[in-house]
Amino acid sequence: MKITLPILSFLLRQLLILSVLPPCCWIILTDAGGGKWDLLLPNIGISAMHMQLLNNDKVVIFDRTDNGRSNISLPKGRCGNDPNDCTAHSVEYDVGTNSVRPLRILTDPWCSSGAVMTDGTLIQTGGFNHGDHAVRVYKPCRGYYCDWQEFKNGLTQRRWYATNHILPDGRQIIIGGRRQFNYEFYPKTPSGDKSYFLPFLARTNDPKTENNLYPFVFLNVDGNLFIFANNRAILFDYTKGKVAKTYPTMPGGEPRNYPSTGSAVLLPLKNLQGRAIGAEVLVCGGAPKGAYLRAKNNGNFVNALSSCGRIQITAFNPQWTMETMPLARVMGDMVLLPNGKVLFINGASMGTAGWDLGRNPVLSPVIYHPDKLKGSRFEVQKSSATPRMYHSTAILLRDGRVLVGGSNPHPKYSFMRIPFPTDLSLEAFSPSYLDPKSVSLRPKIFSPASQSVIGYGQQLTIKFTIPPGRLNKSSVMVTIVAPSFTTHSFAMNQRLLILSGGNVTAIGLSKYKIRVVTPSSKNVTPPGYYLLFVVRQDVPSEGIWVQIK
């Protein structure tokens, strides 16, 4: 086996981490065996603070522009705002070729937010300093010519640690941010070029700590927005600027948003043709009250939270149901898998988000089974060897793997003699449905073609093959997933739907078709690009891209 210099550097860095950090500070469950880890690239040049998968199977990744030189140069003759810094702070990762190319970003996108528009264009907003009012546009294209377009004054208010969400009409709403208790919309219109006060954000702001940044926002099936900040939530009618419902405070009252930094998902939506569609939200992890100030001011790192709260946001009298994770976790990511399960990955078991405020990396992912009985929903997976602390990310890829990168808990890039060096690598976590033993179950879609356009409330026939063998027709379902913009432990716009119908018929040797009905409402499925999967006995096909409009 030939070991290249970048891989050798990566291995030496892992040994350095092991030597600096005592074994007691690693959260590893050695008897857990589900899933597989692969190192994709030991050095992409930047640390993956923000990631978004686009419909050309390329991932836009970026860090920040105010932390000095990165480890990847811009093309010859190009520099940033600083003529002494001709390095890139953004890259495009090509999943198919496992390669990166540098992108030129000028305004500072540190701790920013974003979402993909209905045509597949990434609209990315806010950041730090000269980037806090910026709107950045990235249009996927073929070849090597795509790059950022930037509009320095595209926002009404400064947005740093805000959250974006796509709306049924195709606009984005941008909510909150540091010292911003308001929201605004994008694109701008002559009558809508302003921001609107949201008292809920002011009420959830903890003095000296905040704990309501990067609020968890989900589009409910009735068209209103579920907004969770700190330890409580509202259902917000953004069309009228009014609170439609106030939810109970999560039991325990512990903060879950930045810098206490738990994570949250909208659980898979199903029964989409029923009279009433239910929607549930799961909020997990975080840090106890006061943890941020204790870590920052005194170097006292307290244990992260191991609790999760689950609530049916569409219920007449919604109440939280609490569960306990097998591993406490702060700064973790939650990724919806194509089979409807939830992957918990990355993070630490002590401290909070912030510069060097996390300790004890949690190296073992956990899969959550939403449909199992309470008490049997968590399944610990195989551990990674790489700590993914503050500024880590994870997103779903079309082939069912989860792309994992980032970890830079330092103001600058730092690699030597510290517990958690800046990490520039990319890994892939393959859930157990990608194990070789699952090959005999895996479907392969051959119709419709990827990039097909589908409408609302229409019958959709999907044709697929399976390896020879007996097919239990009731074990097949179709899911669609909206890829997320992920940063700071929250996957914005992440959404999975299980399509109704599911009548499977044979059309040839090992060939089948399944007829489903697409969602009928933009409130349930905002227009845009989705990944469509055929899932058989929890084993998904490779996804295809579909555009719903």
Coordinates of C-alpha atoms in Angstrom, one line a residue:
M1 CA 0.0 0.0 0.0
K2 CA 1.4 3.3 -1.0
I3 CA 1.0 6.1 1.6
T4 CA 1.0 9.6 0.0
L5 CA 2.3 12.7 1.9
P6 CA -1.2 14.1 2.5
I7 CA -2.5 10.8 3.9
L8 CA 0.7 10.5 6.1
S9 CA 0.1 14.0 7.4
F10 CA -3.5 13.0 8.2
L11 CA -2.4 9.9 10.1
L12 CA 0.3 11.8 12.0
R13 CA -2.3 14.4 13.0
Q14 CA -4.5 11.7 14.4
L15 CA -1.6 10.3 16.4
L16 CA -0.9 13.8 17.7
I17 CA -4.5 14.1 18.9
L18 CA -4.2 10.8 20.7
S19 CA -1.0 11.8 22.4
V20 CA -2.4 15.2 23.6
L21 CA -5.8 13.9 24.8
P22 CA -5.9 11.2 27.5
P23 CA -8.0 8.0 26.8
C24 CA -10.6 9.0 29.4
C25 CA -11.6 11.9 27.2
W26 CA -12.6 9.9 24.2
I27 CA -16.3 8.8 24.0
I28 CA -16.0 5.5 22.0
L29 CA -18.2 2.4 22.2
T30 CA -15.9 -0.3 20.9
D31 CA -18.6 -3.0 20.8
A32 CA -20.8 -1.0 18.4
G33 CA -20.4 -2.3 14.8
G34 CA -23.0 -0.7 12.6
G35 CA -21.8 1.3 9.6
K36 CA -18.4 2.0 8.0
W37 CA -16.1 5.0 7.8
D38 CA -13.9 6.0 4.8
L39 CA -11.4 8.8 4.5
L40 CA -12.2 10.5 1.2
L41 CA -9.7 13.3 1.2
P42 CA -7.1 14.1 3.9
N43 CA -6.9 17.8 3.0
I44 CA -9.5 19.8 1.0
G45 CA -7.6 23.1 1.9
I46 CA -10.3 24.5 4.2
S47 CA -12.3 23.4 7.2
A48 CA -15.9 22.5 6.3
M49 CA -17.9 24.9 8.4
H50 CA -20.8 25.1 5.9
M51 CA -21.9 22.5 3.3
Q52 CA -24.7 22.2 0.7
L53 CA -25.3 19.4 -1.8
L54 CA -26.5 20.7 -5.2
N55 CA -28.4 19.0 -7.9
N56 CA -25.3 18.3 -10.0
D57 CA -23.9 16.1 -7.2
K58 CA -21.4 18.7 -6.2
V59 CA -21.1 20.1 -2.7
V60 CA -20.3 23.7 -2.0
I61 CA -18.2 24.0 1.1
F62 CA -16.9 27.2 2.8
D63 CA -15.3 28.4 5.9
R64 CA -14.6 32.1 6.6
T65 CA -12.4 34.8 5.1
D66 CA -11.0 36.5 8.2
N67 CA -8.9 33.8 9.7
G68 CA -5.8 34.1 7.6
R69 CA -4.5 31.9 4.7
S70 CA -6.1 28.6 4.0
N71 CA -4.3 25.5 2.6
I72 CA -5.5 25.8 -1.0
S73 CA -4.6 28.5 -3.5
L74 CA -6.9 30.3 -5.9
P75 CA -6.1 30.1 -9.6
K76 CA -3.1 32.0 -10.7
G77 CA -3.5 35.8 -10.6
R78 CA -6.6 35.8 -8.3
C79 CA -6.7 37.0 -4.7
G80 CA -9.2 38.0 -2.2
N81 CA -9.8 41.4 -0.6
D82 CA -6.3 41.1 1.0
P83 CA -3.7 41.1 -1.8
N84 CA -1.5 39.1 0.5
D85 CA -4.0 36.3 0.7
C86 CA -4.4 34.5 -2.6
T87 CA -5.9 31.4 -1.0
A88 CA -9.4 30.1 -1.3
H89 CA -11.9 30.0 1.6
S90 CA -14.5 28.0 -0.4
V91 CA -14.3 24.9 -2.5
E92 CA -16.6 22.8 -4.7
Y93 CA -16.4 19.1 -3.9
D94 CA -17.2 16.7 -6.8
V95 CA -18.7 13.6 -5.3
G96 CA -18.2 11.6 -8.5
T97 CA -14.5 12.3 -8.9
N98 CA -13.7 12.8 -5.2
S99 CA -11.9 16.0 -6.0
V100 CA -12.1 19.7 -5.0
R101 CA -11.6 22.9 -6.9
P102 CA -11.1 26.3 -5.2
L103 CA -13.8 29.0 -5.3
R104 CA -13.4 32.7 -4.8
I105 CA -15.5 34.2 -2.0
L106 CA -14.8 37.8 -0.9
T107 CA -17.4 38.8 1.7
D108 CA -17.0 37.0 5.0
P109 CA -19.5 34.2 5.4
W110 CA -18.5 33.2 8.9
C111 CA -21.5 31.7 10.8
S112 CA -23.9 32.5 8.0
S113 CA -27.0 30.7 6.7
G114 CA -28.6 29.7 3.4
A115 CA -31.1 27.7 1.3
V116 CA -31.4 26.4 -2.2
M117 CA -34.0 28.1 -4.4
T118 CA -36.6 26.3 -6.5
D119 CA -34.3 26.4 -9.6
G120 CA -31.4 24.8 -7.7
T121 CA -29.5 28.1 -7.0
L122 CA -27.9 28.3 -3.6
I123 CA -28.7 31.7 -1.9
Q124 CA -26.4 32.2 1.0
T125 CA -26.9 35.1 3.4
G126 CA -25.1 37.1 6.1
G127 CA -21.9 36.4 8.0
F128 CA -19.4 38.6 9.8
N129 CA -18.1 42.1 9.5
H130 CA -18.3 43.2 5.8
G131 CA -20.3 40.1 5.0
D132 CA -23.1 40.6 7.5
H133 CA -25.5 42.2 5.0
A134 CA -24.3 40.1 2.0
V135 CA -26.2 37.8 -0.3
R136 CA -24.1 35.3 -2.1
V137 CA -25.4 33.3 -5.1
Y138 CA -24.0 30.1 -6.4
K139 CA -25.6 28.5 -9.5
P140 CA -24.7 24.9 -10.2
C141 CA -23.2 24.4 -13.7
R142 CA -21.4 21.9 -15.8
G143 CA -17.6 22.2 -16.1
Y144 CA -15.3 24.3 -13.9
Y145 CA -16.7 27.8 -14.4
C146 CA -19.2 28.2 -11.6
D147 CA -18.2 30.6 -8.9
W148 CA -19.8 32.9 -6.3
Q149 CA -21.6 36.1 -7.2
E150 CA -21.8 38.5 -4.2
F151 CA -24.1 41.4 -3.4
K152 CA -22.6 43.2 -0.3
N153 CA -25.8 45.0 0.7
G154 CA -28.5 42.5 -0.2
L155 CA -30.0 42.3 3.2
T156 CA -31.9 44.8 5.3
Q157 CA -30.4 43.8 8.6
R158 CA -27.0 42.2 9.6
R159 CA -27.4 38.5 9.8
W160 CA -24.9 36.5 11.9
Y161 CA -26.0 33.1 13.3
A162 CA -29.4 33.4 11.5
T163 CA -31.6 30.6 10.0
N164 CA -33.1 30.5 6.5
H165 CA -36.1 28.5 5.3
I166 CA -37.7 28.1 1.9
L167 CA -41.4 29.1 1.8
P168 CA -44.2 27.6 -0.2
D169 CA -44.1 30.6 -2.6
G170 CA -40.4 30.0 -3.3
R171 CA -39.0 32.9 -1.3
Q172 CA -36.7 32.5 1.7
I173 CA -37.4 33.8 5.2
I174 CA -34.3 34.7 7.2
I175 CA -34.9 34.7 10.9
G176 CA -32.8 36.1 13.8
G177 CA -29.1 36.3 14.2
R178 CA -27.0 38.0 16.9
R179 CA -28.9 40.9 18.4
Q180 CA -31.5 40.7 15.6
F181 CA -34.9 39.9 17.0
N182 CA -36.6 40.2 13.6
Y183 CA -36.9 38.5 10.2
E184 CA -36.9 39.4 6.6
F185 CA -37.5 37.9 3.2
Y186 CA -35.5 37.2 0.1
P187 CA -35.6 38.0 -2.9
K188 CA -36.6 41.6 -2.1
T189 CA -39.6 43.3 -3.5
P190 CA -40.4 47.0 -3.6
S191 CA -43.1 46.5 -1.0
G192 CA -41.1 43.9 1.1
D193 CA -37.7 45.5 1.5
K194 CA -37.8 45.7 5.3
S195 CA -37.5 43.6 8.4
Y196 CA -40.2 42.7 10.9
F197 CA -39.9 42.5 14.7
L198 CA -40.4 39.0 16.3
P199 CA -40.9 39.4 20.1
F200 CA -40.4 35.7 20.6
L201 CA -36.7 36.1 19.7
A202 CA -36.2 38.8 22.3
R203 CA -37.9 36.8 25.0
T204 CA -35.8 33.7 24.4
N205 CA -32.5 35.7 24.6
D206 CA -30.5 34.8 27.7
P207 CA -28.3 37.7 29.0
K208 CA -24.6 37.3 28.2
T209 CA -25.2 33.9 26.6
E210 CA -28.0 34.3 24.0
N211 CA -28.9 30.6 23.6
N212 CA -31.4 31.4 20.8
L213 CA -29.0 31.8 17.8
Y214 CA -29.5 29.6 14.8
P215 CA -33.1 28.9 15.8
F216 CA -34.6 25.6 14.6
V217 CA -37.2 26.5 11.9
F218 CA -39.5 24.0 10.1
L219 CA -42.3 24.6 7.7
N220 CA -45.4 23.0 9.2
V221 CA -47.9 21.2 7.0
D222 CA -50.4 24.1 7.5
G223 CA -48.0 26.6 6.0
N224 CA -47.0 28.2 9.3
L225 CA -43.5 28.0 10.7
F226 CA -42.5 26.1 13.8
I227 CA -39.7 28.1 15.4
F228 CA -37.8 26.7 18.4
A229 CA -35.3 28.9 20.3
N230 CA -33.6 28.3 23.6
N231 CA -36.0 25.9 25.2
R232 CA -39.4 26.8 23.8
A233 CA -41.3 27.1 20.5
I234 CA -44.1 28.9 18.7
L235 CA -46.1 28.3 15.5
F236 CA -45.7 31.5 13.5
D237 CA -48.0 32.8 10.8
Y238 CA -45.4 34.9 8.8
T239 CA -48.1 36.1 6.4
K240 CA -49.8 38.0 9.2
G241 CA -46.9 38.4 11.5
K242 CA -48.8 36.7 14.4
V243 CA -48.2 33.7 16.7
A244 CA -50.7 31.0 15.8
K245 CA -49.7 28.7 18.8
T246 CA -47.4 28.7 21.8
Y247 CA -45.9 25.3 22.7
P248 CA -45.0 24.2 26.2
T249 CA -41.5 24.8 27.4
M250 CA -39.4 21.6 26.9
P251 CA -39.3 19.8 30.3
G252 CA -36.1 20.6 32.2
G253 CA -35.9 24.1 30.7
E254 CA -32.4 23.6 29.4
P255 CA -31.2 25.6 26.3
R256 CA -30.8 23.8 23.0
N257 CA -29.7 26.5 20.6
Y258 CA -26.3 28.2 20.0
P259 CA -24.0 28.4 21.9
S260 CA -25.6 25.6 23.9
T261 CA -26.0 23.9 20.5
G262 CA -28.2 20.9 20.4
S263 CA -29.8 19.9 17.1
A264 CA -33.3 19.2 15.7
V265 CA -35.1 17.6 12.8
L266 CA -38.6 17.5 11.4
L267 CA -39.3 13.7 11.5
P268 CA -40.4 12.1 8.2
L269 CA -43.8 13.2 6.9
K270 CA -46.2 10.3 5.9
N271 CA -49.8 9.6 5.2
L272 CA -49.7 12.5 2.8
Q273 CA -53.1 11.7 1.3
G274 CA -54.9 11.5 4.6
R275 CA -57.4 14.0 5.9
A276 CA -54.9 15.4 8.4
I277 CA -51.2 15.1 8.0
G278 CA -49.3 14.9 11.3
A279 CA -45.9 16.5 11.8
E280 CA -43.4 15.8 14.6
V281 CA -40.2 17.6 15.6
L282 CA -37.3 16.0 17.5
V283 CA -34.8 18.2 19.5
C284 CA -31.8 16.5 21.0
G285 CA -28.7 17.3 23.0
G286 CA -27.2 20.7 24.0
A287 CA -25.6 22.1 27.1
P288 CA -27.1 22.9 30.5
K289 CA -27.9 26.4 31.7
G290 CA -24.7 28.4 32.5
A291 CA -22.4 25.9 30.7
Y292 CA -21.2 28.5 28.2
L293 CA -20.1 31.1 30.8
R294 CA -18.6 28.5 33.1
A295 CA -16.5 27.1 30.2
K296 CA -15.6 30.6 28.8
N297 CA -14.8 32.4 32.1
N298 CA -13.6 29.6 34.4
G299 CA -12.5 26.7 32.1
N300 CA -15.1 24.6 33.8
F301 CA -16.5 22.1 31.3
V302 CA -19.8 20.5 32.3
N303 CA -21.5 17.4 30.8
A304 CA -23.6 17.9 27.7
L305 CA -27.3 17.0 27.7
S306 CA -28.4 13.4 26.9
S307 CA -32.1 14.2 26.6
C308 CA -34.3 14.5 23.5
G309 CA -37.7 16.1 23.3
R310 CA -40.3 14.9 20.7
I311 CA -43.5 16.8 20.0
Q312 CA -46.3 16.5 17.5
I313 CA -46.6 20.1 16.4
T314 CA -49.9 19.5 14.7
A315 CA -51.7 18.1 17.7
F316 CA -54.6 20.0 19.3
N317 CA -52.9 19.9 22.7
P318 CA -49.2 19.2 21.9
Q319 CA -46.9 18.0 24.7
W320 CA -43.2 17.0 24.8
T321 CA -42.2 13.4 25.2
M322 CA -38.7 13.1 26.6
E323 CA -36.2 10.4 25.7
T324 CA -32.6 9.7 26.7
M325 CA -29.8 9.2 24.2
P326 CA -27.1 6.5 24.9
L327 CA -24.5 9.3 24.5
A328 CA -24.7 12.9 25.7
R329 CA -23.9 15.2 22.9
V330 CA -23.4 18.9 22.2
M331 CA -22.5 20.3 18.7
G332 CA -23.9 17.2 17.1
D333 CA -25.5 17.0 13.7
M334 CA -28.8 15.2 12.9
V335 CA -29.2 13.8 9.4
L336 CA -32.3 12.3 7.9
L337 CA -31.4 9.0 6.1
P338 CA -33.3 7.9 2.9
N339 CA -35.1 5.1 4.9
G340 CA -36.6 7.5 7.4
K341 CA -34.1 7.0 10.2
V342 CA -32.2 9.8 11.8
L343 CA -28.4 9.8 12.2
F344 CA -26.8 11.6 15.1
I345 CA -23.1 12.3 14.4
N346 CA -20.2 14.6 15.4
G347 CA -19.9 16.7 18.6
A348 CA -18.6 16.5 22.1
S349 CA -19.8 15.3 25.5
M350 CA -18.7 18.3 27.5
G351 CA -18.6 22.0 27.1
T352 CA -20.4 24.2 24.5
A353 CA -19.9 25.7 21.1
G354 CA -17.3 28.5 21.0
W355 CA -13.6 28.9 20.7
D356 CA -12.0 25.9 22.5
L357 CA -15.0 25.4 24.7
G358 CA -15.7 21.7 23.9
R359 CA -14.2 18.6 25.4
N360 CA -14.4 14.8 25.1
P361 CA -15.3 14.2 21.4
V362 CA -18.2 11.8 20.8
L363 CA -16.8 9.5 18.1
S364 CA -19.7 7.0 17.9
P365 CA -22.7 8.0 15.7
V366 CA -26.2 6.9 16.8
I367 CA -29.2 6.0 14.6
Y368 CA -32.6 6.9 15.8
H369 CA -35.6 4.7 14.7
P370 CA -38.7 7.0 14.9
D371 CA -41.2 4.2 14.5
K372 CA -39.9 1.9 17.2
L373 CA -41.3 1.9 20.7
K374 CA -39.9 4.4 23.1
G375 CA -36.9 2.9 24.9
S376 CA -35.7 0.9 21.8
R377 CA -35.2 3.7 19.3
F378 CA -31.4 4.3 19.6
E379 CA -28.7 2.2 17.9
V380 CA -25.0 3.0 18.4
Q381 CA -22.8 2.8 15.3
K382 CA -19.2 2.2 14.5
S383 CA -16.8 4.9 15.9
S384 CA -14.7 7.3 13.8
A385 CA -11.1 8.0 14.6
T386 CA -11.5 11.7 13.9
P387 CA -12.9 14.2 16.5
R388 CA -15.5 16.5 14.9
M389 CA -15.9 19.3 17.3
Y390 CA -17.0 23.0 16.9
H391 CA -17.6 24.0 13.2
S392 CA -18.2 20.4 12.0
T393 CA -20.8 19.4 9.4
A394 CA -22.5 16.4 8.0
I395 CA -24.9 16.0 5.0
L396 CA -26.6 13.2 3.0
L397 CA -25.3 12.3 -0.4
R398 CA -27.3 10.9 -3.3
D399 CA -25.7 7.4 -2.9
G400 CA -26.9 7.2 0.7
R401 CA -23.5 8.0 2.3
V402 CA -23.2 10.8 4.8
L403 CA -20.4 13.3 4.0
V404 CA -18.6 14.5 7.2
G405 CA -16.1 17.3 7.5
G406 CA -14.9 20.3 9.5
S407 CA -13.8 20.9 13.1
N408 CA -12.0 24.0 13.8
P409 CA -12.5 25.3 17.4
H410 CA -9.8 27.9 17.0
P411 CA -9.8 31.5 15.7
K412 CA -7.1 30.6 13.2
Y413 CA -6.0 27.3 11.6
S414 CA -4.0 25.5 14.2
F415 CA -2.5 22.1 13.7
M416 CA 0.2 21.4 16.4
R417 CA 0.3 20.7 20.1
I418 CA -3.3 21.3 20.8
P419 CA -6.1 18.8 21.8
F420 CA -8.2 19.4 18.7
P421 CA -6.3 20.5 15.7
T422 CA -8.0 22.2 12.8
D423 CA -9.3 19.4 10.5
L424 CA -9.3 19.8 6.7
S425 CA -10.3 16.3 5.8
L426 CA -13.5 14.8 4.4
E427 CA -14.9 11.5 5.5
A428 CA -17.9 9.4 4.5
F429 CA -20.0 7.4 7.0
S430 CA -21.8 4.6 5.3
P431 CA -24.8 3.3 7.3
S432 CA -25.3 -0.4 7.5
Y433 CA -27.7 -0.4 4.5
L434 CA -24.6 0.0 2.3
D435 CA -23.0 -3.1 3.8
P436 CA -22.1 -5.8 1.2
K437 CA -24.7 -8.1 2.8
S438 CA -27.4 -5.6 1.8
V439 CA -26.5 -5.8 -2.0
S440 CA -29.2 -8.5 -2.5
L441 CA -31.9 -6.1 -1.2
R442 CA -30.8 -2.9 -3.0
P443 CA -33.2 -1.5 -5.7
K444 CA -31.9 0.4 -8.7
I445 CA -34.2 3.0 -10.3
F446 CA -34.3 3.1 -14.1
S447 CA -37.3 5.3 -14.7
P448 CA -37.9 8.2 -14.5
A449 CA -34.5 9.7 -15.4
S450 CA -32.7 11.8 -12.9
Q451 CA -33.5 15.5 -13.2
S452 CA -37.1 14.8 -14.1
V453 CA -39.8 17.5 -13.4
I454 CA -42.8 16.4 -11.5
G455 CA -45.9 18.2 -10.4
Y456 CA -48.2 18.3 -7.3
G457 CA -50.8 15.7 -6.6
Q458 CA -50.0 13.5 -9.6
Q459 CA -49.6 9.8 -10.0
L460 CA -45.9 8.9 -10.4
T461 CA -44.7 5.5 -11.6
I462 CA -41.2 4.6 -10.6
K463 CA -39.5 1.6 -12.3
F464 CA -36.7 -0.3 -10.6
T465 CA -34.8 -3.5 -10.6
I466 CA -33.7 -5.7 -7.7
P467 CA -31.3 -8.6 -7.6
P468 CA -32.9 -11.9 -8.3
G469 CA -34.9 -13.2 -5.3
R470 CA -38.3 -13.0 -3.7
L471 CA -39.8 -9.5 -3.3
N472 CA -42.1 -8.7 -0.3
K473 CA -44.1 -6.0 -2.0
S474 CA -45.2 -4.5 1.3
S475 CA -41.6 -3.8 2.2
V476 CA -41.1 -1.2 -0.5
M477 CA -41.6 2.5 -0.1
V478 CA -40.6 5.7 -1.9
T479 CA -39.1 8.7 -0.1
I480 CA -38.0 12.1 -1.2
V481 CA -35.5 14.2 0.7
A482 CA -34.7 17.9 0.5
P483 CA -30.9 18.4 0.8
S484 CA -30.0 20.8 3.6
F485 CA -27.8 23.7 4.1
T486 CA -25.9 22.6 7.2
T487 CA -23.8 24.6 9.6
H488 CA -23.4 24.8 13.4
S489 CA -25.3 21.5 14.1
F490 CA -28.5 22.5 12.2
A491 CA -29.6 21.3 8.8
M492 CA -31.7 24.1 7.4
N493 CA -34.6 23.0 5.1
Q494 CA -33.9 19.3 5.7
R495 CA -37.2 17.5 4.9
L496 CA -38.1 13.9 4.2
L497 CA -41.5 12.6 2.9
I498 CA -42.8 9.1 2.5
L499 CA -45.0 9.1 -0.6
S500 CA -48.4 7.6 -0.5
G501 CA -49.6 4.7 -2.7
G502 CA -47.0 2.0 -2.9
N503 CA -48.7 -0.5 -5.2
V504 CA -45.9 -2.7 -6.5
T505 CA -46.3 -4.8 -9.7
A506 CA -43.8 -7.0 -11.6
I507 CA -43.0 -5.9 -15.2
G508 CA -40.2 -8.3 -16.1
L509 CA -37.5 -10.5 -14.7
S510 CA -36.4 -8.8 -11.4
K511 CA -38.1 -5.6 -12.8
Y512 CA -40.9 -3.8 -10.9
K513 CA -42.9 -0.6 -10.9
I514 CA -44.4 1.2 -7.9
R515 CA -47.1 3.8 -8.3
V516 CA -47.2 6.6 -5.8
V517 CA -48.9 10.0 -5.5
T518 CA -46.8 13.1 -5.2
P519 CA -47.7 15.6 -2.4
S520 CA -50.6 17.9 -3.3
S521 CA -49.6 21.0 -1.2
K522 CA -46.6 23.4 -1.4
N523 CA -47.0 23.7 2.4
V524 CA -46.0 20.0 2.7
T525 CA -43.4 20.1 -0.1
P526 CA -42.0 23.5 -1.0
P527 CA -41.1 23.6 -4.7
G528 CA -37.5 22.7 -5.6
Y529 CA -35.1 19.9 -6.0
Y530 CA -35.4 16.6 -4.0
L531 CA -33.6 13.3 -3.9
L532 CA -36.0 10.4 -4.7
F533 CA -35.3 6.9 -3.3
V534 CA -36.9 3.5 -3.6
V535 CA -36.4 1.8 -0.2
R536 CA -36.7 -2.0 0.2
Q537 CA -36.6 -3.4 3.7
D538 CA -34.8 -0.3 5.0
V539 CA -32.2 -0.5 2.1
P540 CA -32.4 2.5 -0.2
S541 CA -31.6 2.7 -3.9
E542 CA -29.2 5.3 -5.1
G543 CA -31.3 8.5 -5.3
I544 CA -32.3 10.4 -8.4
W545 CA -32.9 14.1 -8.7
V546 CA -36.4 15.3 -9.2
Q547 CA -37.7 18.9 -9.4
I548 CA -41.1 19.5 -7.9
K549 CA -42.8 22.6 -9.4

